Coordinates of C-alpha atoms in Angstrom, one line a residue:
X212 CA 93.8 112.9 72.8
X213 CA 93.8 109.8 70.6
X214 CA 97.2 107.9 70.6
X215 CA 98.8 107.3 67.5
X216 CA 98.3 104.4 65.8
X217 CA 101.8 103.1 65.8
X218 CA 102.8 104.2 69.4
X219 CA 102.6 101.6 72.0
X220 CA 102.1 102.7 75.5
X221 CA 104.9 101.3 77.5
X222 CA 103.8 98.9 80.1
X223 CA 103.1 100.0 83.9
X224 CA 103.5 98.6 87.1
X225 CA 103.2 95.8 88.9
X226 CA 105.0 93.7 86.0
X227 CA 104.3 89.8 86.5
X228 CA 107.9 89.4 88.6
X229 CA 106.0 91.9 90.9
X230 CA 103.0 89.7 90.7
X231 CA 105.2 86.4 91.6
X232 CA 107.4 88.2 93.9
X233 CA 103.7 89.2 96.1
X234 CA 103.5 85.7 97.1
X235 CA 106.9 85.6 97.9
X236 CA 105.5 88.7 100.5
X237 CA 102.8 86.9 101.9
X238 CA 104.9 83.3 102.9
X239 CA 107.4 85.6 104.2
X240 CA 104.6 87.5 106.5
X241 CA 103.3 83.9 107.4
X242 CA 106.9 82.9 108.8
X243 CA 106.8 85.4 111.2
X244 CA 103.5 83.9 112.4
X245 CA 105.1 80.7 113.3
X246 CA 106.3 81.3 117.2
X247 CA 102.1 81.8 117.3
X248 CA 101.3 77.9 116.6
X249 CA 101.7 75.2 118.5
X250 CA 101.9 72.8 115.4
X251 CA 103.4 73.3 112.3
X252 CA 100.1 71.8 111.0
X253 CA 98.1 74.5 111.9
X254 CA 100.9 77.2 110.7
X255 CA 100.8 75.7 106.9
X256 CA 96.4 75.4 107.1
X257 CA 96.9 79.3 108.3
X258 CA 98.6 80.0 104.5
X259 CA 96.2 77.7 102.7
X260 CA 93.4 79.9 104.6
X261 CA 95.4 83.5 103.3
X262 CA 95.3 82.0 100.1
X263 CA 92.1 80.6 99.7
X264 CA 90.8 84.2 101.6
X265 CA 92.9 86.2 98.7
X266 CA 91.2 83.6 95.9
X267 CA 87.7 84.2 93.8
X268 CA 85.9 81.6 95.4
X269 CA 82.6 82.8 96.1
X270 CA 82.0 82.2 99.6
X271 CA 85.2 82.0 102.0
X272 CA 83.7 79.2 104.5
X273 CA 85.4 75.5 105.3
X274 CA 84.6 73.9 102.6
X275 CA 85.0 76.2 99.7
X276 CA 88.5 77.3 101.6
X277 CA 89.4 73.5 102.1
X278 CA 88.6 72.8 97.8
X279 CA 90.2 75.7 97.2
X280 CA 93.4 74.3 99.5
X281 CA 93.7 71.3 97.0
X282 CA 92.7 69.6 100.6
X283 CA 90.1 66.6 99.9
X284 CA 88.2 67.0 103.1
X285 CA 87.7 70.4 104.9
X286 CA 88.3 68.9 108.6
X287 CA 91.9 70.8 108.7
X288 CA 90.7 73.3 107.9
X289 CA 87.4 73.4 110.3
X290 CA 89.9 72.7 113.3
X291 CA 92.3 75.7 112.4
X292 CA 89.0 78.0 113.9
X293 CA 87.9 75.6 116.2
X294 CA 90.3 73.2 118.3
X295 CA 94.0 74.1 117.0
X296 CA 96.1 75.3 119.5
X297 CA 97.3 79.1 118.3
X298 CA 97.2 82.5 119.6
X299 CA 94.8 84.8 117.7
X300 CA 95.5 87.7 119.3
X301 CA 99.3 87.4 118.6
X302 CA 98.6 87.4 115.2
X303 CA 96.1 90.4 116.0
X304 CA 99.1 92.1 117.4
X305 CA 101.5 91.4 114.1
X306 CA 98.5 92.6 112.2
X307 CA 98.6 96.2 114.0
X308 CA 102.7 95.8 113.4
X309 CA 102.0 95.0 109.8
X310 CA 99.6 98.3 109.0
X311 CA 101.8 100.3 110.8
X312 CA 105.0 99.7 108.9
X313 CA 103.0 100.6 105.8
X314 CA 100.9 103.1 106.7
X315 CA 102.8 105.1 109.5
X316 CA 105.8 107.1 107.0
X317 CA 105.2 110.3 105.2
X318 CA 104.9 110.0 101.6
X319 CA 107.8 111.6 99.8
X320 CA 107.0 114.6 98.5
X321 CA 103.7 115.2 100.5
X322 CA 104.7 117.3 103.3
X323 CA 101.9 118.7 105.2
X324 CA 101.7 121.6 108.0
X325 CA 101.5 119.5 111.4
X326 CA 98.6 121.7 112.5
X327 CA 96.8 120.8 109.7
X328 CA 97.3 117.4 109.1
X329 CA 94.8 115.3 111.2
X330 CA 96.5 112.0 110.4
X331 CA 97.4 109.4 111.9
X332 CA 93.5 108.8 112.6
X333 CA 91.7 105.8 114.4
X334 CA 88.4 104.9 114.2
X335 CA 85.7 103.0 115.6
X336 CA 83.1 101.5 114.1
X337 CA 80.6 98.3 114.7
X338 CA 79.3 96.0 111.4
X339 CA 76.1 93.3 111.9
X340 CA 76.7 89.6 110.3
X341 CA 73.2 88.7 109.6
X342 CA 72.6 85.0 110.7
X343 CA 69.8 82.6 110.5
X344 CA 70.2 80.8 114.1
X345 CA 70.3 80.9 117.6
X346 CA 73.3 79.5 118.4
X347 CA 76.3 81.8 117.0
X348 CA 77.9 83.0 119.9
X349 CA 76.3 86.8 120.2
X350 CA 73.9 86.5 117.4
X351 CA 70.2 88.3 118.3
X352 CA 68.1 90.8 117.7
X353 CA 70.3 93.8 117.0
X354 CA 70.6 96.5 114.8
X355 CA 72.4 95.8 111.9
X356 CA 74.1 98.7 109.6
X357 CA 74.4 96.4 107.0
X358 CA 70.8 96.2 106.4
X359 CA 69.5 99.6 108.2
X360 CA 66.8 97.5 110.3
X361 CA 67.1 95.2 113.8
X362 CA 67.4 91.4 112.9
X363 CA 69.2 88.2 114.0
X364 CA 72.8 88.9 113.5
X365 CA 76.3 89.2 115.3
X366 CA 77.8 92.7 115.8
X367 CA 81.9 93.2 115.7
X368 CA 83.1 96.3 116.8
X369 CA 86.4 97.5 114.9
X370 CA 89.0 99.8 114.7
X371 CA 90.5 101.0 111.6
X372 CA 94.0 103.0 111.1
X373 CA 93.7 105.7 108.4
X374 CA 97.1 107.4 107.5
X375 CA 97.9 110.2 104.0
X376 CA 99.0 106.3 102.4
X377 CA 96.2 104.5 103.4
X378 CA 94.1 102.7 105.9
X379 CA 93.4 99.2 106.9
X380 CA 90.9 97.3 110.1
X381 CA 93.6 96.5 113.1
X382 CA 91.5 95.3 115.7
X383 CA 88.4 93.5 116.6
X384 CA 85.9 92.3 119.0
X385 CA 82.8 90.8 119.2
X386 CA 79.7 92.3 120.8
X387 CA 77.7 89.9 123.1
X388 CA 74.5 91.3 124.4
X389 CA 73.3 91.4 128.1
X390 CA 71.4 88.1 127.5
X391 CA 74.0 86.4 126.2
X392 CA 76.5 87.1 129.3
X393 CA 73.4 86.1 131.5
X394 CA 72.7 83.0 130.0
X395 CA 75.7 79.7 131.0
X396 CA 73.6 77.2 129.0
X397 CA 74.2 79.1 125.9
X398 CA 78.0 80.6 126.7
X399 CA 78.8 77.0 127.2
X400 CA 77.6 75.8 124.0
X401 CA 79.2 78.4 122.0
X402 CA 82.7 78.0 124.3
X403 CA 82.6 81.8 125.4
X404 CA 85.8 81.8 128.2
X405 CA 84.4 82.3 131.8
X406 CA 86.0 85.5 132.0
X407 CA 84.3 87.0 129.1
X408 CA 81.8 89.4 130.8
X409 CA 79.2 92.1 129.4
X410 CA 80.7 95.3 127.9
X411 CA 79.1 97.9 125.5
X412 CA 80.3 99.0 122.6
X413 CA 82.5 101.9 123.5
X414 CA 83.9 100.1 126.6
X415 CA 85.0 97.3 123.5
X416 CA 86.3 100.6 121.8
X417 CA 88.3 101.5 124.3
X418 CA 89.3 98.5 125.2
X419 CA 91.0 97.9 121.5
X420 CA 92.3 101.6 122.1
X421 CA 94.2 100.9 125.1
X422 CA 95.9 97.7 123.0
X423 CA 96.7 100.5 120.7
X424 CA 98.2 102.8 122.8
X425 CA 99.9 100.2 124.7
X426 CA 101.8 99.1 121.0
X427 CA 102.5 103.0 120.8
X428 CA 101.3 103.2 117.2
X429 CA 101.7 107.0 116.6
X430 CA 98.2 108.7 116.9
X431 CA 96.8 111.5 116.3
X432 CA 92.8 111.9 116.2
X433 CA 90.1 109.7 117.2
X434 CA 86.6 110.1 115.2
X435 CA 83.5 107.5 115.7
X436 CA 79.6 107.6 115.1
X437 CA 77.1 108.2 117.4
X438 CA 77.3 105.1 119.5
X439 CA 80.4 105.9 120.6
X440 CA 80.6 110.0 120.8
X441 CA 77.4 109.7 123.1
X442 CA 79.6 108.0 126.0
X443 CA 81.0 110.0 128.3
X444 CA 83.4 107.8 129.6
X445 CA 84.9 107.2 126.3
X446 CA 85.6 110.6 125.8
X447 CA 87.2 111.3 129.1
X448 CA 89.5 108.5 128.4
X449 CA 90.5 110.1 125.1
X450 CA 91.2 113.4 127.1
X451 CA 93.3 111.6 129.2
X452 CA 95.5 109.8 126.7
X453 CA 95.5 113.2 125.3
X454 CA 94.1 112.2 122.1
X455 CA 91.9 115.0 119.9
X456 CA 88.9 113.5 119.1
X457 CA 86.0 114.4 116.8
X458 CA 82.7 112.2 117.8
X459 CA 79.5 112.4 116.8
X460 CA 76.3 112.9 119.0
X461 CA 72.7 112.0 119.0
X462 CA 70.9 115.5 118.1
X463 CA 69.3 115.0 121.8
X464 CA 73.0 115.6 123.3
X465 CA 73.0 118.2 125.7
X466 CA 75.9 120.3 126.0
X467 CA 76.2 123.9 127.2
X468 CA 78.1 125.9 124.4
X469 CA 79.4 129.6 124.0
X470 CA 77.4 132.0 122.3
X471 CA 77.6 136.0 121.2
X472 CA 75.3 136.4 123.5
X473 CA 76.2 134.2 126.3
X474 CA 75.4 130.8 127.3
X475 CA 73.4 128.2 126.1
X476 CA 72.7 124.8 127.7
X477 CA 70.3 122.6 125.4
X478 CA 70.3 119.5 123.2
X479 CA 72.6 120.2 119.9
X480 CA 70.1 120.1 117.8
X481 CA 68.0 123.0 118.9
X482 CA 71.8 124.9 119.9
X483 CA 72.1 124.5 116.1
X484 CA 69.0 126.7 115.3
X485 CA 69.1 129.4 117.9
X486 CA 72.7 130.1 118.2
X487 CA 74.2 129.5 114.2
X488 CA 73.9 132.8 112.1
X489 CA 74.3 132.3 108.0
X490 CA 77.5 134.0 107.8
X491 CA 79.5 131.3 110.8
X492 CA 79.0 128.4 107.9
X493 CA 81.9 127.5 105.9
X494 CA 81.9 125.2 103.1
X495 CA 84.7 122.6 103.4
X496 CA 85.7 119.2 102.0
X497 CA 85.6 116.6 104.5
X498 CA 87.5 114.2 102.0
X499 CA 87.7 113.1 98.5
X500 CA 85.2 110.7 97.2
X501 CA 85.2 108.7 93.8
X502 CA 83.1 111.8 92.4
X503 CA 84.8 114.7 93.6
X504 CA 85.4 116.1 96.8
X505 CA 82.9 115.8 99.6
X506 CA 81.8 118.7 100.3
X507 CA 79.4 120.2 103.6
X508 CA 78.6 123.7 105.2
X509 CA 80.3 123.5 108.7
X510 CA 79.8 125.7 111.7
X511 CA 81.5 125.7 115.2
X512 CA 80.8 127.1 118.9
X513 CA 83.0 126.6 122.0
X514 CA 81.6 124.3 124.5
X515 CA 81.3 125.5 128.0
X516 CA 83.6 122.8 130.7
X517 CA 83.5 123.8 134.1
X518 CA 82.2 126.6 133.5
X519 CA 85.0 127.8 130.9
X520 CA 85.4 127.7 127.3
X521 CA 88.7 126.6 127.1
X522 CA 89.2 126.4 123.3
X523 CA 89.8 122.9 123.4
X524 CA 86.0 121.7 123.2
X525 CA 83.9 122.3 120.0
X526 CA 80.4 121.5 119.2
X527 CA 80.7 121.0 115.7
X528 CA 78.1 120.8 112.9
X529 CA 77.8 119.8 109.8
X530 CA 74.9 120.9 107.1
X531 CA 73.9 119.0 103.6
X532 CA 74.4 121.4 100.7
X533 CA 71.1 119.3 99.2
X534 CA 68.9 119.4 102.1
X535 CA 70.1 122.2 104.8
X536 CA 68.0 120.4 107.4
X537 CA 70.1 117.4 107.4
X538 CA 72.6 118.0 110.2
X539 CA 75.1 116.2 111.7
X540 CA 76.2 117.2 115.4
X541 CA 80.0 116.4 116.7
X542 CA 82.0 116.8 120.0
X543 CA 85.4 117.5 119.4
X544 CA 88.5 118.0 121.9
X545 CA 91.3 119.1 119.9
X546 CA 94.9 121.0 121.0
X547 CA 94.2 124.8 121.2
X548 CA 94.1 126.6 118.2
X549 CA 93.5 124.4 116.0
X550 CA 91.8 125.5 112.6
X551 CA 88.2 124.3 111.4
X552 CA 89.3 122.4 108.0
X553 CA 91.5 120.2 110.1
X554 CA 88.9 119.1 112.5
X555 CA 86.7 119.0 109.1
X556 CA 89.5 117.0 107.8
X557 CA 89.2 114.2 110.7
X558 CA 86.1 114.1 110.9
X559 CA 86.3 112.9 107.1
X560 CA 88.5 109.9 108.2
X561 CA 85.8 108.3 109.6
X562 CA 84.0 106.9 106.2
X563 CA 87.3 105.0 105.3
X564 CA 86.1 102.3 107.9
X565 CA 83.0 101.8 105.8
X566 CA 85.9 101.3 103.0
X567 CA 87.8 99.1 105.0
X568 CA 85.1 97.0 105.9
X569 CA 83.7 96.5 102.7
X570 CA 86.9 95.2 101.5
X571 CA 86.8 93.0 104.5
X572 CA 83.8 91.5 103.1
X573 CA 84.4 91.2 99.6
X574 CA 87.1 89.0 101.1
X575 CA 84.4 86.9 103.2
X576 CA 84.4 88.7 106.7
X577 CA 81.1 87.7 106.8
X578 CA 81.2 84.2 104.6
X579 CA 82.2 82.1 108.4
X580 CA 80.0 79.5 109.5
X581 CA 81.3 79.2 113.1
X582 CA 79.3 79.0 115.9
X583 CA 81.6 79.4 118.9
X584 CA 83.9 82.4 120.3
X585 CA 86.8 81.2 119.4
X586 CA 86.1 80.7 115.9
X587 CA 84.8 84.2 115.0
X588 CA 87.7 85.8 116.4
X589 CA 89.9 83.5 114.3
X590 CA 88.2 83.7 111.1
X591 CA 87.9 87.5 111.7
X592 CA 91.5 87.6 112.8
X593 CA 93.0 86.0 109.4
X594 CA 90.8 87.9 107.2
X595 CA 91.9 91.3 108.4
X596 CA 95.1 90.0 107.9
X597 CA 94.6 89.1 104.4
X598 CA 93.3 92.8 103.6
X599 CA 96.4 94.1 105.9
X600 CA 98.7 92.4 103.4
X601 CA 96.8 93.6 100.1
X602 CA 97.0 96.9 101.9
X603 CA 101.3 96.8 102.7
X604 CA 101.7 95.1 98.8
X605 CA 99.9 98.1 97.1
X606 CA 101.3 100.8 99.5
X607 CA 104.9 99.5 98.3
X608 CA 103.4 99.2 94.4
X609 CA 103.1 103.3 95.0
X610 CA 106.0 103.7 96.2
X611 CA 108.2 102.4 93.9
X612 CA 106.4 103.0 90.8
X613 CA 107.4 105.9 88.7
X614 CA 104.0 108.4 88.2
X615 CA 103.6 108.5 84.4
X616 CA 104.8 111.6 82.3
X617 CA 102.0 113.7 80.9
X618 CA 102.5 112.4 77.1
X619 CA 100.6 110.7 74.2
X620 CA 102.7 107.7 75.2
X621 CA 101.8 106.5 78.1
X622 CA 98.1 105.8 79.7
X623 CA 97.2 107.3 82.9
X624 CA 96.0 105.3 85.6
X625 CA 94.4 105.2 88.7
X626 CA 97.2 103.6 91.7
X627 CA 97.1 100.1 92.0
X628 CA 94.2 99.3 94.4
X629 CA 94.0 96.1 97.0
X630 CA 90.4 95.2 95.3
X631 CA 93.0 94.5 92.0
X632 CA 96.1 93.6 93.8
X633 CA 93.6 90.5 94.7
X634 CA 92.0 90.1 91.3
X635 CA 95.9 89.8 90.0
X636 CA 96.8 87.3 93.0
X637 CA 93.4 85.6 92.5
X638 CA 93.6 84.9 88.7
X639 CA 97.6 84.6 87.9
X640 CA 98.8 82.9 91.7
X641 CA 95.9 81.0 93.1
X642 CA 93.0 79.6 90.6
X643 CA 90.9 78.1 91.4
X644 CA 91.2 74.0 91.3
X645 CA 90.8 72.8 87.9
X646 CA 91.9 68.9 88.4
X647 CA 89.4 66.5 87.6
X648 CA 89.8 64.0 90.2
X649 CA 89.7 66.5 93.4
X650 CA 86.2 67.8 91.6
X651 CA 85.1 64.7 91.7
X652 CA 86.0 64.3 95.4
X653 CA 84.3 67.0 96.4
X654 CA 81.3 66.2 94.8
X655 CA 81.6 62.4 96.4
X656 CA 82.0 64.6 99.6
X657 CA 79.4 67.0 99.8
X658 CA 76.5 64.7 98.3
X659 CA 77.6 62.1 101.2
X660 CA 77.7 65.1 104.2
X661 CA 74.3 65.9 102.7
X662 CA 73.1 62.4 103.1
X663 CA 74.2 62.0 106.9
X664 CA 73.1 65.2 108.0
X665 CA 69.6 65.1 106.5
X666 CA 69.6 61.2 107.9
X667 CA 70.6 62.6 111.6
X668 CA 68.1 65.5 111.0
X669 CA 65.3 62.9 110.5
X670 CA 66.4 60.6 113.0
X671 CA 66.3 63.6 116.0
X672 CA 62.6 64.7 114.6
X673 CA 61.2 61.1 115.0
X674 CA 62.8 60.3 118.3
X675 CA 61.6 63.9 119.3
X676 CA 57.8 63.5 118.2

């Protein structure tokens, strides 16, 4: 309907106090951060790093953050991730504390069934951070999601807490391959602790799991890919912590399964064409996308334990309404009774890590430069706490702002979204630097770092040859 043209629509939320008062939020969150830093130096380059993480500059690494900081040399900055004395993982841990607070209460009038509601969720998830050297703690031949091949990069494993108001990364660890842990020239050059031994992905996993469950955030499911469903030991631990789980499996999984005609024992994939009749598939939403819903044919049979199909374990399968041969196999423990959709539901939870990450990197997850240990986990660590905030600011936003009235005078929008929340802080809090004699500096700076290092370079080549 076209608005008339003397009607004004009436201004939404956030108003510019709101604006103002976010960075208010954020000095307020770096307070509590304090009792984590041995110097109050390296507290105040931890907000200029917030800051410069929540800005528009195009890459988030030392420099760019240090110009950004109004600071005329990026050496403060550099030594925040490197040498300063304070505890990442104490900020990890008000991270966690931070997401739950937003995330963990019910949204008013949104009360759902417990037996259907699969939230709270965690999952697990791994991302590659292509690099071009050798020397990056971890960084090797590996798979990489990002690109959908194997080449040189890091891997971070991650967990991500997804809750009916949102979800945001709370934990993080870096994967270091077996020839890494056997190799002390190279640990020692990128400062990797002596205690720091090999560990696959889903013993990481579990290892930020148990942090979890030790901070007694409320949980509920646990959903992961393949990497992670096809270990067995993860999944015992889950049972043991008595969290339902819905994990996905290789289609060579073997699993023994209940069927109308007794038992089968084979890999999932082949249980999916002898055992599934057309009338078991229902068609369910697993979520809601930016298009519409997201929407599957889904089919379940018990799995056999001990000989016993308890009605606890599932072998679950999902089908692609474009191409029916496209399956996707999950083993799922879940309390007994509990209905298809909601299992549907959590498995569904597991794309908002891909969300979460993204937004990680639009915020430069992947923009560091560091070499060592220490300084991925530290660069890692204050980016996920950047996204955390813009996470806890917009999940407020919703809450207090009044959902427009179905009338010609008002325009109907989407909720405020952290990608926006940090254009608004980008653009109206922090711009970028605009002085002329700091440009200058940097320019003086970077032509004169460029000058000594290619000097060095040449110097090491001749004395080499």
């Amino acid at each position: 309907m076209t608005l008339p043209e003397h009607t004004t629509p009436a201004p939404l939320g956030p108003t510019l106090g709101e604006i103002s008062r976010w960075h208010e939020h954020l000095r307020q969150l770096h307070a509590r951060l304090r009792p984590h830093f041995a110097r109050p130096e390296a507290h105040q380059h931890a907000l200029r790093y917030l800051q410069a993480v929540l800005s528009d500059i195009p890459r988030k690494n030392g420099w760019q953050i240090a110009e950004q900081a109004r600071q005329a040399r990026p050496y403060g900055i550099q030594r925040l991730l490197s040498a300063a004395v304070w505890d990442q993982d104490a900020v990890r841990d008000d991270l966690r504390a931070l997401v739950t607070a937003s995330l963990s209460a019910p949204l008013p009038c949104q009360q759902e069934p417990a037996d259907e509601a699969p939230f709270p969720v965690l999952v697990l998830d791994e991302s590659g951070f292509p690099k071009r050297g050798r020397h990056s703690a971890g960084v090797g031949p590996q798979y990489c999601g990002r690109t959908g091949r194997v080449e040189n990069c890091q891997v971070g494993v991650f967990l991500s807490y997804v809750t009916a108001r949102g979800h945001a990364l709370i934990d993080r660890e870096l994967y270091l391959p077996e020839d890494w842990c056997a190799d002390p020239a190279r640990r020692l050059a990128a400062h990797i602790p002596e205690a720091v031994r090999f560990a696959t992905k889903p013993e990481l996993g579990q290892r930020m799991l148990e942090r979890t469950t030790s901070a007694g955030l409320p949980i509920r499911w646990v959903v992961a890919d393949t990497v992670y469903g096809h270990s067995p030991e993860l999944r015992l631990f889950l049972e043991k912590q008595g969290y339902a789980y819905a994990l996905a499996v290789p289609s060579t999984e073997v699993v023994c399964v209940q069927t109308r005609t007794g038992l089968l024992l084979s890999d999932v994939a082949s249980i999916a064409q002898q055992a599934l009749r057309a009338q078991e598939w229902q068609r369910l939403s697993q979520s809601l996308g930016t298009k519409g819903e997201r929407l599957f044919d889904w089919a379940r049979l018990p799995v056999v334990q001990a000989g016993v199909a308890d009605g606890r374990h599932w072998l679950l399968v999902r089908r692609c309404l474009d191409n029916p041969n496209e399956l996707a196999y999950y083993l799922v423990w879940a309390p007994p009774d509990t209905p298809l959709p909601t299992m549907v539901q959590a498995v569904g939870g597991r794309w908002h890590i891909e969300e979460d990450l993204q937004a990680g990197k639009a915020l430069g997850l992947d923009h560091y430069e560091v070499r060592s240990y220490l300084g991925w986990y530290r660069h890692i660590t204050l980016v996920l706490l950047a996204s955390a905030f813009l996470v806890s600011i917009t999940v407020q936003s919703h809450l207090t702002t009044a959902a427009p009235q179905e009338s010609v005078t008002c325009t109907a929008l989407i909720p405020l979204t952290p990608s926006e929340a940090r254009h608004l802080l980008a653009h109206l809090i922090w711009p970028a630097p605009t002085g002329a004699p700091l440009i200058c500096q940097w320019s003086w700076w970077r032509r004169a770092h460029q000058y000594w290092a290619g000097y060095y370079h040449r110097r090491r080549r001749q004395k080499a040859g």
